[in-house]
Coordinates of C-alpha atoms and ligand atoms in Angstrom, one line a residue:
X30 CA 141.9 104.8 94.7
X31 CA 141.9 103.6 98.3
X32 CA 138.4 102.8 100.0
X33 CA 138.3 104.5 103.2
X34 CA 136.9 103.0 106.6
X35 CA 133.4 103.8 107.5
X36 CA 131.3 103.7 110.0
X37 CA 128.3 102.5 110.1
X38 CA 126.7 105.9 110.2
X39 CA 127.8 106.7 106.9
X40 CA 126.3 103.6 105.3
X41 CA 123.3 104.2 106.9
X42 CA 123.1 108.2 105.6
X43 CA 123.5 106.6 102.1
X44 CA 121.0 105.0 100.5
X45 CA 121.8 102.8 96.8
X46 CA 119.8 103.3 93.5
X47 CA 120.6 100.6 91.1
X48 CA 118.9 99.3 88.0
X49 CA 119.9 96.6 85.8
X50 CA 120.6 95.3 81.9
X51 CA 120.5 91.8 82.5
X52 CA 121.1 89.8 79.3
X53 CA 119.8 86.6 78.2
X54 CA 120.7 84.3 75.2
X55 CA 117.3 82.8 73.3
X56 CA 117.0 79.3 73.1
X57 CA 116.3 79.1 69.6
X58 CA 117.8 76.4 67.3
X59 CA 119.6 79.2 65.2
X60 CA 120.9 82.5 65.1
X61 CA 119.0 86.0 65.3
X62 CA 119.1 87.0 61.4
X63 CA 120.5 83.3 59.8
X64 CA 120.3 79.6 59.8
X65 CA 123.8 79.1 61.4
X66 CA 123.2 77.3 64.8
X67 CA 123.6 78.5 68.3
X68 CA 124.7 75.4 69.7
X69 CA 127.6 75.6 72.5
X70 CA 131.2 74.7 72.0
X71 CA 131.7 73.2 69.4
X72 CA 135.2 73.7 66.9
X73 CA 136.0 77.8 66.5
X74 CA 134.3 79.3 63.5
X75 CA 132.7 76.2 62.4
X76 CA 129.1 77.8 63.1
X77 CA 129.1 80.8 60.9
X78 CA 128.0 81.9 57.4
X79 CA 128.3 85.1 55.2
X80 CA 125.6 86.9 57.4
X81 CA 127.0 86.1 61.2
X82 CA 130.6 87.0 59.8
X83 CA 129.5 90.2 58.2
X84 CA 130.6 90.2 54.5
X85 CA 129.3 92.8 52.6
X86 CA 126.1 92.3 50.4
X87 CA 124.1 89.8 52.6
X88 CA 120.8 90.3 53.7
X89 CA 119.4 90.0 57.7
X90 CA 116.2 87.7 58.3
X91 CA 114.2 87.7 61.4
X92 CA 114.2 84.6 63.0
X93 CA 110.5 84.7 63.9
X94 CA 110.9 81.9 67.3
X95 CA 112.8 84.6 68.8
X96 CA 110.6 87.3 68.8
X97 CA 108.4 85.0 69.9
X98 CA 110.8 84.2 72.9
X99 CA 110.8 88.3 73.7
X100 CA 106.8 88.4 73.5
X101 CA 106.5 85.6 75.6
X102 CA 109.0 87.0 78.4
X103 CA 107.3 89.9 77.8
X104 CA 104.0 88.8 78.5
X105 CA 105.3 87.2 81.3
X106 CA 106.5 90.5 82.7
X107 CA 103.6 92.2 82.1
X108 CA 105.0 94.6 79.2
X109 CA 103.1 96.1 76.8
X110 CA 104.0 94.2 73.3
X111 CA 104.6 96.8 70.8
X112 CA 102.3 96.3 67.7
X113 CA 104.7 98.2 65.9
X114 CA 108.8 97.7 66.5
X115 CA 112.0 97.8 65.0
X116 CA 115.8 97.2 64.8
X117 CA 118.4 99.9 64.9
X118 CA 121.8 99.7 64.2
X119 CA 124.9 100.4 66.8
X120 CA 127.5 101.4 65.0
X121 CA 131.0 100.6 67.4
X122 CA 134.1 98.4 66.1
X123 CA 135.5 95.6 67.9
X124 CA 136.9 92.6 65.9
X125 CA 134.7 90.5 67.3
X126 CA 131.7 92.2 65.4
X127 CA 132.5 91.9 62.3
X128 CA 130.0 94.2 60.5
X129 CA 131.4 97.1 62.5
X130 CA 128.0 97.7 63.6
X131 CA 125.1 95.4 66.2
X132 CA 121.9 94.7 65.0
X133 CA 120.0 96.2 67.7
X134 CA 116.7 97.7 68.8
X135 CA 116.4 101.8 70.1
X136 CA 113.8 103.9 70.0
X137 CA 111.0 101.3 69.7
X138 CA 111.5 98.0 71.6
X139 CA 109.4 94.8 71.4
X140 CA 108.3 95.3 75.1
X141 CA 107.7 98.6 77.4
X142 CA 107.0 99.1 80.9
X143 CA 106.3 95.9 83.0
X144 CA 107.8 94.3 86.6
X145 CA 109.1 91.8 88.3
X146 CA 108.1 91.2 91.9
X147 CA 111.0 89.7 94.6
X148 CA 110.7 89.3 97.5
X149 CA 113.7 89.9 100.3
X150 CA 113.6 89.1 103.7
X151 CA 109.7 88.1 103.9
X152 CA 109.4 91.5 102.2
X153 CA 107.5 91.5 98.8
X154 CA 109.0 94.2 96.4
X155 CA 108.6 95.2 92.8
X156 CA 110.7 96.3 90.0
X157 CA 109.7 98.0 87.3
X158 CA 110.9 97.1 83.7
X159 CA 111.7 99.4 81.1
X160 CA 111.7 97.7 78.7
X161 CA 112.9 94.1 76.7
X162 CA 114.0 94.4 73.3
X163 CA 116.1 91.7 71.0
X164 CA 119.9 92.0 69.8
X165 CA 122.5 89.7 68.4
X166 CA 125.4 88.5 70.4
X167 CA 129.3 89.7 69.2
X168 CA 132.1 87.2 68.5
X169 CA 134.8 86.3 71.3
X170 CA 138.1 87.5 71.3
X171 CA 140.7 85.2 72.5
X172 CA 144.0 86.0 74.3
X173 CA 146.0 82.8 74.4
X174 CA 148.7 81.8 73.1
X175 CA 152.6 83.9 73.8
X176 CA 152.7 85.9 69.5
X177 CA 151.8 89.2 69.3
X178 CA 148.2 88.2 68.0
X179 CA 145.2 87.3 69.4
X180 CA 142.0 85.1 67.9
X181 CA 138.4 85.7 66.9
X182 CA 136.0 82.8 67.3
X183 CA 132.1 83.9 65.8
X184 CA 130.6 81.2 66.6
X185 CA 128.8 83.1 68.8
X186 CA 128.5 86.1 66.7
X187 CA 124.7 86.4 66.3
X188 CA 123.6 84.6 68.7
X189 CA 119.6 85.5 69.8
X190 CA 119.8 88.0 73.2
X191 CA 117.2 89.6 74.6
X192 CA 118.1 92.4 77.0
X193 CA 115.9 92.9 79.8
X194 CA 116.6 96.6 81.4
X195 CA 115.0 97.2 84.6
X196 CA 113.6 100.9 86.2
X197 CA 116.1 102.5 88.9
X198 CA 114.0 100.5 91.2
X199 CA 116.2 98.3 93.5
X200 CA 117.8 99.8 96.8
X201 CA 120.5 96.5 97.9
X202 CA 122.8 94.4 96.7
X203 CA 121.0 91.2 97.9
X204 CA 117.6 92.8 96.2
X205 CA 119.7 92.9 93.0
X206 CA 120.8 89.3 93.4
X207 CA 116.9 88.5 94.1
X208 CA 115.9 90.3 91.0
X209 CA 118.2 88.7 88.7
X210 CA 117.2 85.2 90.4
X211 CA 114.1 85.6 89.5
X212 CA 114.5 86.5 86.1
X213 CA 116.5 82.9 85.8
X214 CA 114.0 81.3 87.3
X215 CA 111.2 83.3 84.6
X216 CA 112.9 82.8 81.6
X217 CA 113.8 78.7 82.2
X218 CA 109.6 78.3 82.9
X219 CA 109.4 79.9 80.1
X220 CA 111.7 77.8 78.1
X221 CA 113.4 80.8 76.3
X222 CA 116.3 81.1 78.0
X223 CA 118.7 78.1 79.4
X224 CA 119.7 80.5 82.3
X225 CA 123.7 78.9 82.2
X226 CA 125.4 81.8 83.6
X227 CA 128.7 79.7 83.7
X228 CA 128.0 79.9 79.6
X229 CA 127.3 83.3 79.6
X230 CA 124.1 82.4 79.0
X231 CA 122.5 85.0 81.4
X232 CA 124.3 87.8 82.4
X233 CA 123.9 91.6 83.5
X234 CA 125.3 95.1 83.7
X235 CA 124.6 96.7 87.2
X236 CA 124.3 100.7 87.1
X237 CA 124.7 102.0 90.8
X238 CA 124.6 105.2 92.1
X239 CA 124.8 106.5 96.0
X240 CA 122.1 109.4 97.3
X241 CA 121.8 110.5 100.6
X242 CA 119.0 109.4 102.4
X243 CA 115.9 111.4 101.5
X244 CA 117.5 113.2 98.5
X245 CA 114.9 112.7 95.5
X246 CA 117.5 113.5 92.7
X247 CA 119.8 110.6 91.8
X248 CA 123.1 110.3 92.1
X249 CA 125.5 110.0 89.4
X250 CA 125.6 106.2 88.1
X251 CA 128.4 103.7 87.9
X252 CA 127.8 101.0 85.5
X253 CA 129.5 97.6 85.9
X254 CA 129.8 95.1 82.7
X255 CA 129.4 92.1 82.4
X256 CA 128.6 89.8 86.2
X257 CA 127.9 86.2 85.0
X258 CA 126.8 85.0 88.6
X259 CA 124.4 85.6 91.6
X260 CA 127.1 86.2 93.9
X261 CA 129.1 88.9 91.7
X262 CA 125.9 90.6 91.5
X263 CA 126.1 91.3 95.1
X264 CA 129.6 91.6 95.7
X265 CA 130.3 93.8 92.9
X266 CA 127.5 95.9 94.1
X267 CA 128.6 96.2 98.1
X268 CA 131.9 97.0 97.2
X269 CA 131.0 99.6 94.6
X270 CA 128.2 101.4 96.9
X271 CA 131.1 101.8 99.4
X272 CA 133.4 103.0 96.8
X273 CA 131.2 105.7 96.3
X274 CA 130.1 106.4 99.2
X275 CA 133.9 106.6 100.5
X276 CA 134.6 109.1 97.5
X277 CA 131.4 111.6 98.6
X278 CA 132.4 111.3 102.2
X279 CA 136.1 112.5 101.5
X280 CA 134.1 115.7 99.8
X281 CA 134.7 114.3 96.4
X282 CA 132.4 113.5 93.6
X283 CA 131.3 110.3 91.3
X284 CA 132.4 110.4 87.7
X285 CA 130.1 108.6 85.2
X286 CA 131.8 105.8 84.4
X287 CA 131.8 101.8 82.9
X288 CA 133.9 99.8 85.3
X289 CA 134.9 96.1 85.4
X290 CA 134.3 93.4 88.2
X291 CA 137.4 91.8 89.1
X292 CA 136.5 88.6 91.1
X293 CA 140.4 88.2 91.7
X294 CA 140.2 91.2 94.3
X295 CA 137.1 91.8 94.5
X296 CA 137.1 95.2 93.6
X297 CA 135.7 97.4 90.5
X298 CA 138.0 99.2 88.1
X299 CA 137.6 101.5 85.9
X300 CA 136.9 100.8 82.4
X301 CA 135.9 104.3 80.5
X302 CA 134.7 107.0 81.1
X303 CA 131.7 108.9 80.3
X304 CA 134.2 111.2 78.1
X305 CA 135.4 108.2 76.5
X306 CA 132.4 106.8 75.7
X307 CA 130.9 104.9 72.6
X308 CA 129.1 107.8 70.2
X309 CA 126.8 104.5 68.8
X310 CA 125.2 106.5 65.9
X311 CA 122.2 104.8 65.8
X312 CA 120.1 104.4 62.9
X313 CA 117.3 102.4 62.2
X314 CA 118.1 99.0 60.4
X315 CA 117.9 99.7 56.5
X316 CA 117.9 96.1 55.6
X317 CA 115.3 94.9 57.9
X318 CA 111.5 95.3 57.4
X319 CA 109.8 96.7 61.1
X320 CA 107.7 93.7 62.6
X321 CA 104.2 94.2 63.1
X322 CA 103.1 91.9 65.8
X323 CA 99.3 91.2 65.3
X324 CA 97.0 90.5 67.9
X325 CA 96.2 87.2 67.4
X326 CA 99.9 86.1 67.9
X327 CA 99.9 87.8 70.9
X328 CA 97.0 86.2 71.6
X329 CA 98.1 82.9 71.1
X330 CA 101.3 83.1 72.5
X331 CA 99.6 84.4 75.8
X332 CA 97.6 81.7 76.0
X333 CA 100.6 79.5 75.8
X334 CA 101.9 80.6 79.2
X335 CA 102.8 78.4 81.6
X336 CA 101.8 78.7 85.1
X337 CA 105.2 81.3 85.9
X338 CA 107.1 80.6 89.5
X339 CA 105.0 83.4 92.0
X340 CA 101.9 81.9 91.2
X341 CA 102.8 78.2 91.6
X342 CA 104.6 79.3 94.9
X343 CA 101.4 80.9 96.5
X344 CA 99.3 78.0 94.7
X345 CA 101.9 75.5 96.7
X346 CA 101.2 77.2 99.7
X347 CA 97.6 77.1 99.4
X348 CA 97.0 73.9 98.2
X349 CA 99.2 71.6 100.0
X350 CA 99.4 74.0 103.2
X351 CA 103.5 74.4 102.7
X352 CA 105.7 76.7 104.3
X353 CA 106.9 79.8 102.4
X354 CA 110.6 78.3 103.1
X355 CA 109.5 74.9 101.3
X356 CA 107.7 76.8 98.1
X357 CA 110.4 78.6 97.5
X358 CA 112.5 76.0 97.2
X359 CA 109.7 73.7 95.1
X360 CA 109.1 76.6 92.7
X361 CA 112.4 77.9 92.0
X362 CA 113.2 75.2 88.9
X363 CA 110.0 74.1 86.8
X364 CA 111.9 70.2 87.2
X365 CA 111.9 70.3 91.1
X366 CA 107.9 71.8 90.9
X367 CA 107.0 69.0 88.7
X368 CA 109.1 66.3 90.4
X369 CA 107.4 67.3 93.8
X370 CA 104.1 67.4 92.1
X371 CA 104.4 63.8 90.8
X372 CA 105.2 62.6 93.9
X373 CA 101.9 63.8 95.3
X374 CA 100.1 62.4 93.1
X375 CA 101.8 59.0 93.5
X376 CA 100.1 59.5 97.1
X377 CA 103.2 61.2 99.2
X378 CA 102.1 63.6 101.8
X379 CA 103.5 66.9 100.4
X380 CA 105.5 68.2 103.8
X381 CA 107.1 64.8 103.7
X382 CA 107.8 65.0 100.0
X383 CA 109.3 68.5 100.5
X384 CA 111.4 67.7 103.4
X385 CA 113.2 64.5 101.7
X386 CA 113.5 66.6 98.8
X387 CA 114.7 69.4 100.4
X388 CA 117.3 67.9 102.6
X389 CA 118.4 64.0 101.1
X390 CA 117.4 64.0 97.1
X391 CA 119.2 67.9 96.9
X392 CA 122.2 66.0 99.2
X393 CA 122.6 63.4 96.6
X394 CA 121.8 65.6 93.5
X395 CA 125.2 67.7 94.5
X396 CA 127.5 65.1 95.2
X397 CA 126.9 64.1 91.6
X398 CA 126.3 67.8 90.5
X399 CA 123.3 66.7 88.8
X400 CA 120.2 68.9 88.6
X401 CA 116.4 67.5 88.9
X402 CA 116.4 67.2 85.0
X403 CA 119.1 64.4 85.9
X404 CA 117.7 62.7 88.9
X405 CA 117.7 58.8 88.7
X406 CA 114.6 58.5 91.6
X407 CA 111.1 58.8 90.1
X408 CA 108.5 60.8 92.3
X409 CA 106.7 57.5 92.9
X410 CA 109.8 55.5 94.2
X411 CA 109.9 58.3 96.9
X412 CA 106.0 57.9 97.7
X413 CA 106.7 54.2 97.9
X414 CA 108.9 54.4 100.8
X415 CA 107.2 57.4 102.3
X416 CA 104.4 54.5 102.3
X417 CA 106.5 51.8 104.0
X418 CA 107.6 54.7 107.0
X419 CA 103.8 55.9 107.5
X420 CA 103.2 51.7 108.1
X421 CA 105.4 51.0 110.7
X422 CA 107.5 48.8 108.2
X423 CA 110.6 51.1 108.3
X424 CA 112.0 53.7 110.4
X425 CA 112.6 57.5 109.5
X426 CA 116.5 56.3 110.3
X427 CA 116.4 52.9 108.5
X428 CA 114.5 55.2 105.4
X429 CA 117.8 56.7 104.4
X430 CA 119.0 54.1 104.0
X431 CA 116.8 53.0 101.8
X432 CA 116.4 56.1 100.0
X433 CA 120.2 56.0 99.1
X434 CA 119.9 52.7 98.0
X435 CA 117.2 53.4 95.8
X436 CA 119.0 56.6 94.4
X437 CA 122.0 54.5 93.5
X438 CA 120.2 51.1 92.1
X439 CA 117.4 52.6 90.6
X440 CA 115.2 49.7 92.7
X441 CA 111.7 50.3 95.0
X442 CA 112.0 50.7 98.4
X443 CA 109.5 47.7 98.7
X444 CA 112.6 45.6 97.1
X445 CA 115.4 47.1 99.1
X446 CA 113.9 46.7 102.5
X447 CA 113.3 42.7 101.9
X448 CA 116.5 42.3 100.4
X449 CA 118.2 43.8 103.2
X450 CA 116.2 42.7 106.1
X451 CA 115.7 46.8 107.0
X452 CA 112.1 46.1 108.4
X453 CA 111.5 47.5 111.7
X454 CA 111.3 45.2 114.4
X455 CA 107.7 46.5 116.4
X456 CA 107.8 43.1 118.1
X457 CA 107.6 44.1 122.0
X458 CA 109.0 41.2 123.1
X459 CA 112.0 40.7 120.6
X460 CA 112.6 44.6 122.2
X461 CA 112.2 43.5 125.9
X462 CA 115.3 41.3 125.6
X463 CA 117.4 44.3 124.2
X464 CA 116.6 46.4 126.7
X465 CA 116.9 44.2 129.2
X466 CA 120.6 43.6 128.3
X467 CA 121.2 46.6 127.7
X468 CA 120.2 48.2 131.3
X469 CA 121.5 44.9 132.9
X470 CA 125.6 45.8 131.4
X471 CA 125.0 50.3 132.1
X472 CA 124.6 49.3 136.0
X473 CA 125.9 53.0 136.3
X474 CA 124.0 54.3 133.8
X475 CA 121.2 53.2 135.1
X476 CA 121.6 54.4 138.7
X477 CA 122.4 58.0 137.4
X478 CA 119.4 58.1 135.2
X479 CA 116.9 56.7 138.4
X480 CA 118.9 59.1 140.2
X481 CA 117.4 61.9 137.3
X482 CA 120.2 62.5 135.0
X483 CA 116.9 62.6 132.5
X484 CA 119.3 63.1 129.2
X485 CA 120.7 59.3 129.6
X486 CA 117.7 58.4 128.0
X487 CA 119.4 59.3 124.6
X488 CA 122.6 57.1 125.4
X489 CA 120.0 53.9 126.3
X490 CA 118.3 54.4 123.0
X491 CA 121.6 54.7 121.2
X492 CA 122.8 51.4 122.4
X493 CA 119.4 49.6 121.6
X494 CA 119.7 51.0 118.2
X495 CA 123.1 49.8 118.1
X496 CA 122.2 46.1 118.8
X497 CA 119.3 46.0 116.7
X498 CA 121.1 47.7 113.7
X499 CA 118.7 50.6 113.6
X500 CA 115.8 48.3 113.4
X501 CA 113.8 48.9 116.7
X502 CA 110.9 51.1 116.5
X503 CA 112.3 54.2 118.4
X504 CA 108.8 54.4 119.7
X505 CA 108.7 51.0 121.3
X506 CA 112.2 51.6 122.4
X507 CA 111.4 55.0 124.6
X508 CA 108.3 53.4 126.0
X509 CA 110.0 50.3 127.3
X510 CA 113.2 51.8 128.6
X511 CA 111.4 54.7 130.5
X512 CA 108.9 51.4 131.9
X513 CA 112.2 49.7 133.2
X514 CA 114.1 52.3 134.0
X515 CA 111.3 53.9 136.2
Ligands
ADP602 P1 122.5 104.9 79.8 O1 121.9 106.0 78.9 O2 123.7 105.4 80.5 O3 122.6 103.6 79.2 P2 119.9 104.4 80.9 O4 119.1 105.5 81.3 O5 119.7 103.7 79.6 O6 121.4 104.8 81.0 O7 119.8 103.3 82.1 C1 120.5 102.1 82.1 C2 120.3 101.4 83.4 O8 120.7 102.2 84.5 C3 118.8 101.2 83.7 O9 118.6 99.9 84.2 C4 118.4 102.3 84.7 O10 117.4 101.8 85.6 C5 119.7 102.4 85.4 N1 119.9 103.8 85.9 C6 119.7 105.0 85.3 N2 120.1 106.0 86.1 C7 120.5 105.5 87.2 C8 121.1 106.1 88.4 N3 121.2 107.4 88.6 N4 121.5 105.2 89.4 C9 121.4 103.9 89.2 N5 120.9 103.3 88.2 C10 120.5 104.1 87.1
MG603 MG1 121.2 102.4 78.2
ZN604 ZN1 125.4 82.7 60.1

């Protein structure tokens, strides 16, 4: 169907209800009921066993490090652990689950209730959870290849996933986005999740539906499978909001449907509809015993906790008097938070630490496409030079420089700046001749600066610089050329 032309009225008459089944894949060392491993790409079908391919006659085991990995998101979240929970079976056949049925959970999750706070455009916000409960991942079916015939790795066949559904809370695309953000960012402090969405690692289904403003009754829901990045999120979600929105305009009404993001268009289509639907039968697992999480665990695995991204970004703004801009950048990767930290310690002044990190060490990082788990600089190699710039020995200019240099040789600043003569030249005098010369061969210049063309200034700095390589202290320079030039 064609997508008409709004106005802007109309968008603004509508208002978007959507909630979200984002998926993520436990970093545990093996599967959700056996002892194959998880591990990523390796040879087709070479990580499987009589369980994970679903013969007949083998019993599940709960792999007890991944219901830890729920509780602890859970916790996390604020849930409420369930002391008494249990696996249900979803009965649908595809090839590439192989027991025609997914060891799920139903009617009572590992976690209820809970939220997730965001925060869009300076504007704090919170999303309710409904719950996070544990499943195994399917098999993938490949389509390669010009026979009539297509291929089944299970590999991946169950894997650990937790699925973490979230309240008809979120209003926009971009607070979608946000939300799913900041689930990435929970789940990698937490270390239960490696958040690769390229992988599949973390992934959602986005339910949207349109109301029009004020209307308390929701609308009815579109639900959009399977958006493996940030940016689809929000795409996949503008374009389907006006979809529907379009379709009520024109008088007609939203079907219940499961549609497919097509990053190739950038459109949704259709998948099934709610007619066509999965009946999933479920029933509660026969061959697995309910888990009874007692208290103590709970306990213990609370206690275990580390200090999770909102509080370390207001802790970050209180203790080392950052901007909110700068903490969210710190906090957003556990790596980047401790990196920073480290760096303080080492004796950097903490806006300084932020803005080289923010600005050159993130520069470098991506021309490599490394990430802070990668980075060749140590935390005290930048308070080093940070040192050597708060001295007078090197300029901010001269210091990246430097800080390239010691990115790419791995040596201290201390080393670099000798070995390269970088060291700022202070010495009045030494400057005095530069300028001199300088003002003695820009006869014009000069004249038109006396005569209060007052932004010259920056073209007599740039040719000192020029002749001193960089070196002159840009302080000594001003002074000096506003003196003669007076
Ligand atoms: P279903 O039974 O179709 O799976 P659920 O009630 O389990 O639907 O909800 C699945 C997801 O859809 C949840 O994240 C929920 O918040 C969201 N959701 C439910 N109803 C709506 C709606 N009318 N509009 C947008 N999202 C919705
Ligand atoms: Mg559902
Ligand atoms: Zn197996």
């Amino acid at each position: 169907m064609s997508i008409r032309n709004y106005k802007e009225l109309d968008i603004m008459t509508y208002e978007a209800v959507i909630g979200l089944e984002v998926h993520a894949q436990m970093m545990t060392e093996s599967k959700m009921f056996c002892g194959c491993p998880t591990k990523f790409g390796s040879e087709p079908n070479s990580q499987t066993c009589p369980v994970c391919i679903g013969m007949p006659g083998v019993l599940p085991v709960i792999n007890r490090k991944a219901v830890e990995f729920a509780v602890r998101t859970g916790l996390a979240a604020d849930c409420t652990i369930s002391s008494y929970s249990r696996f249900a079976r979803k009965n649908y056949f595809y090839p590439d689950l192989p027991k025609g049925y997914q060891i799920s959970q139903y009617e009572l999750p590992m976690c209820e209730g809970g939220h997730i706070d965001i925060v869009v455009d300076g504007v704090k916000k919170r999303v309710g959870l409904t719950r996070i409960h544990m499943e195994e991942d399917a098999g993938k079916n490949i389509h390669e290849g010009t026979g009539n015939y297509s291929f089944v790795d299970l590999n991946r066949a169950g894997t650990p996933l937790m699925e973490i559904v979230s309240e008809p809370d979120i209003r926009s695309p971009k607070e979608a986005a946000e939300y799913m953000k900041k689930i990435r960012a929970i789940v990698r402090y937490l270390g239960v999740c490696d958040g690769n969405m390229e992988q599949g690692s973390l992934r959602c289904d986005a339910n949207v539906s349109v109301r029009p403003l004020g209307q308390k009754e929701f609308g009815v829901k579109a639900e959009i499978k399977n958006i493996n990045s940030f940016r689809f999120v929000e795409k996949a979600l503008e374009y389907e909001i006006k979809r529907q929105i379009g379709i009520l305009d024109d008088g007609g009404r939203i079907i219940q449907e499961t549609r497919l993001w097509d990053p190739s268009t950038n459109t949704t289509q259709s998948m099934r509809t709610k007619e066509e639907a999965h009946d999933y039968r479920y029933f509660p697992e026969p061959d697995l015993v309910p888990i009874v999480a007692d208290e103590k665990w709970i306990d213990e695995i609370r206690d275990s906790l580390p200090e999770l991204p909102d509080a370390k970004r207001e802790r970050f703004i209180s203790e080392y008097g950052l901007p909110e801009y700068d903490a969210d950048f710190l906090t957003s990767e556990k790596a980047i938070a401790q990196w920073f930290e480290d760096a303080v310690k080492a004796g950097a002044n903490p806006k300084a630490a932020s803005n080289w990190m923010m600005v050159e060490l993130t520069g470098l990082l991506n021309e490599e496409n490394k990430n802070m788990d990668e980075c060749p600089l140590k935390p005290v190699q930048l308070a080093g030079m940070l040192r050597l710039i708060d001295n007078g020995t090197i300029s901010g200019k001269i210091a990246k420089t430097v800080f390239e240099e010691i990115y790419k040789t791995g040596k201290d600043a201390d080393a670099i700046v000798k070995e390269k003569g970088l060291i700022q030249i202070s010495d009045t005098g030494e400057i005095e001749k530069i300028v001199d010369e300088v003002i003695a061969k820009n006869h014009a210049e000069a004249e038109r600066f006396r005569a209060g063309d007052e932004k010259l200034i920056g073209f007599f700095v740039g040719q000192v610089m020029k002749l001193t390589k960089g070196k002159a202290n840009p302080q000594v320079v001003n002074d000096l050329l506003r003196k003669k030039l007076s």
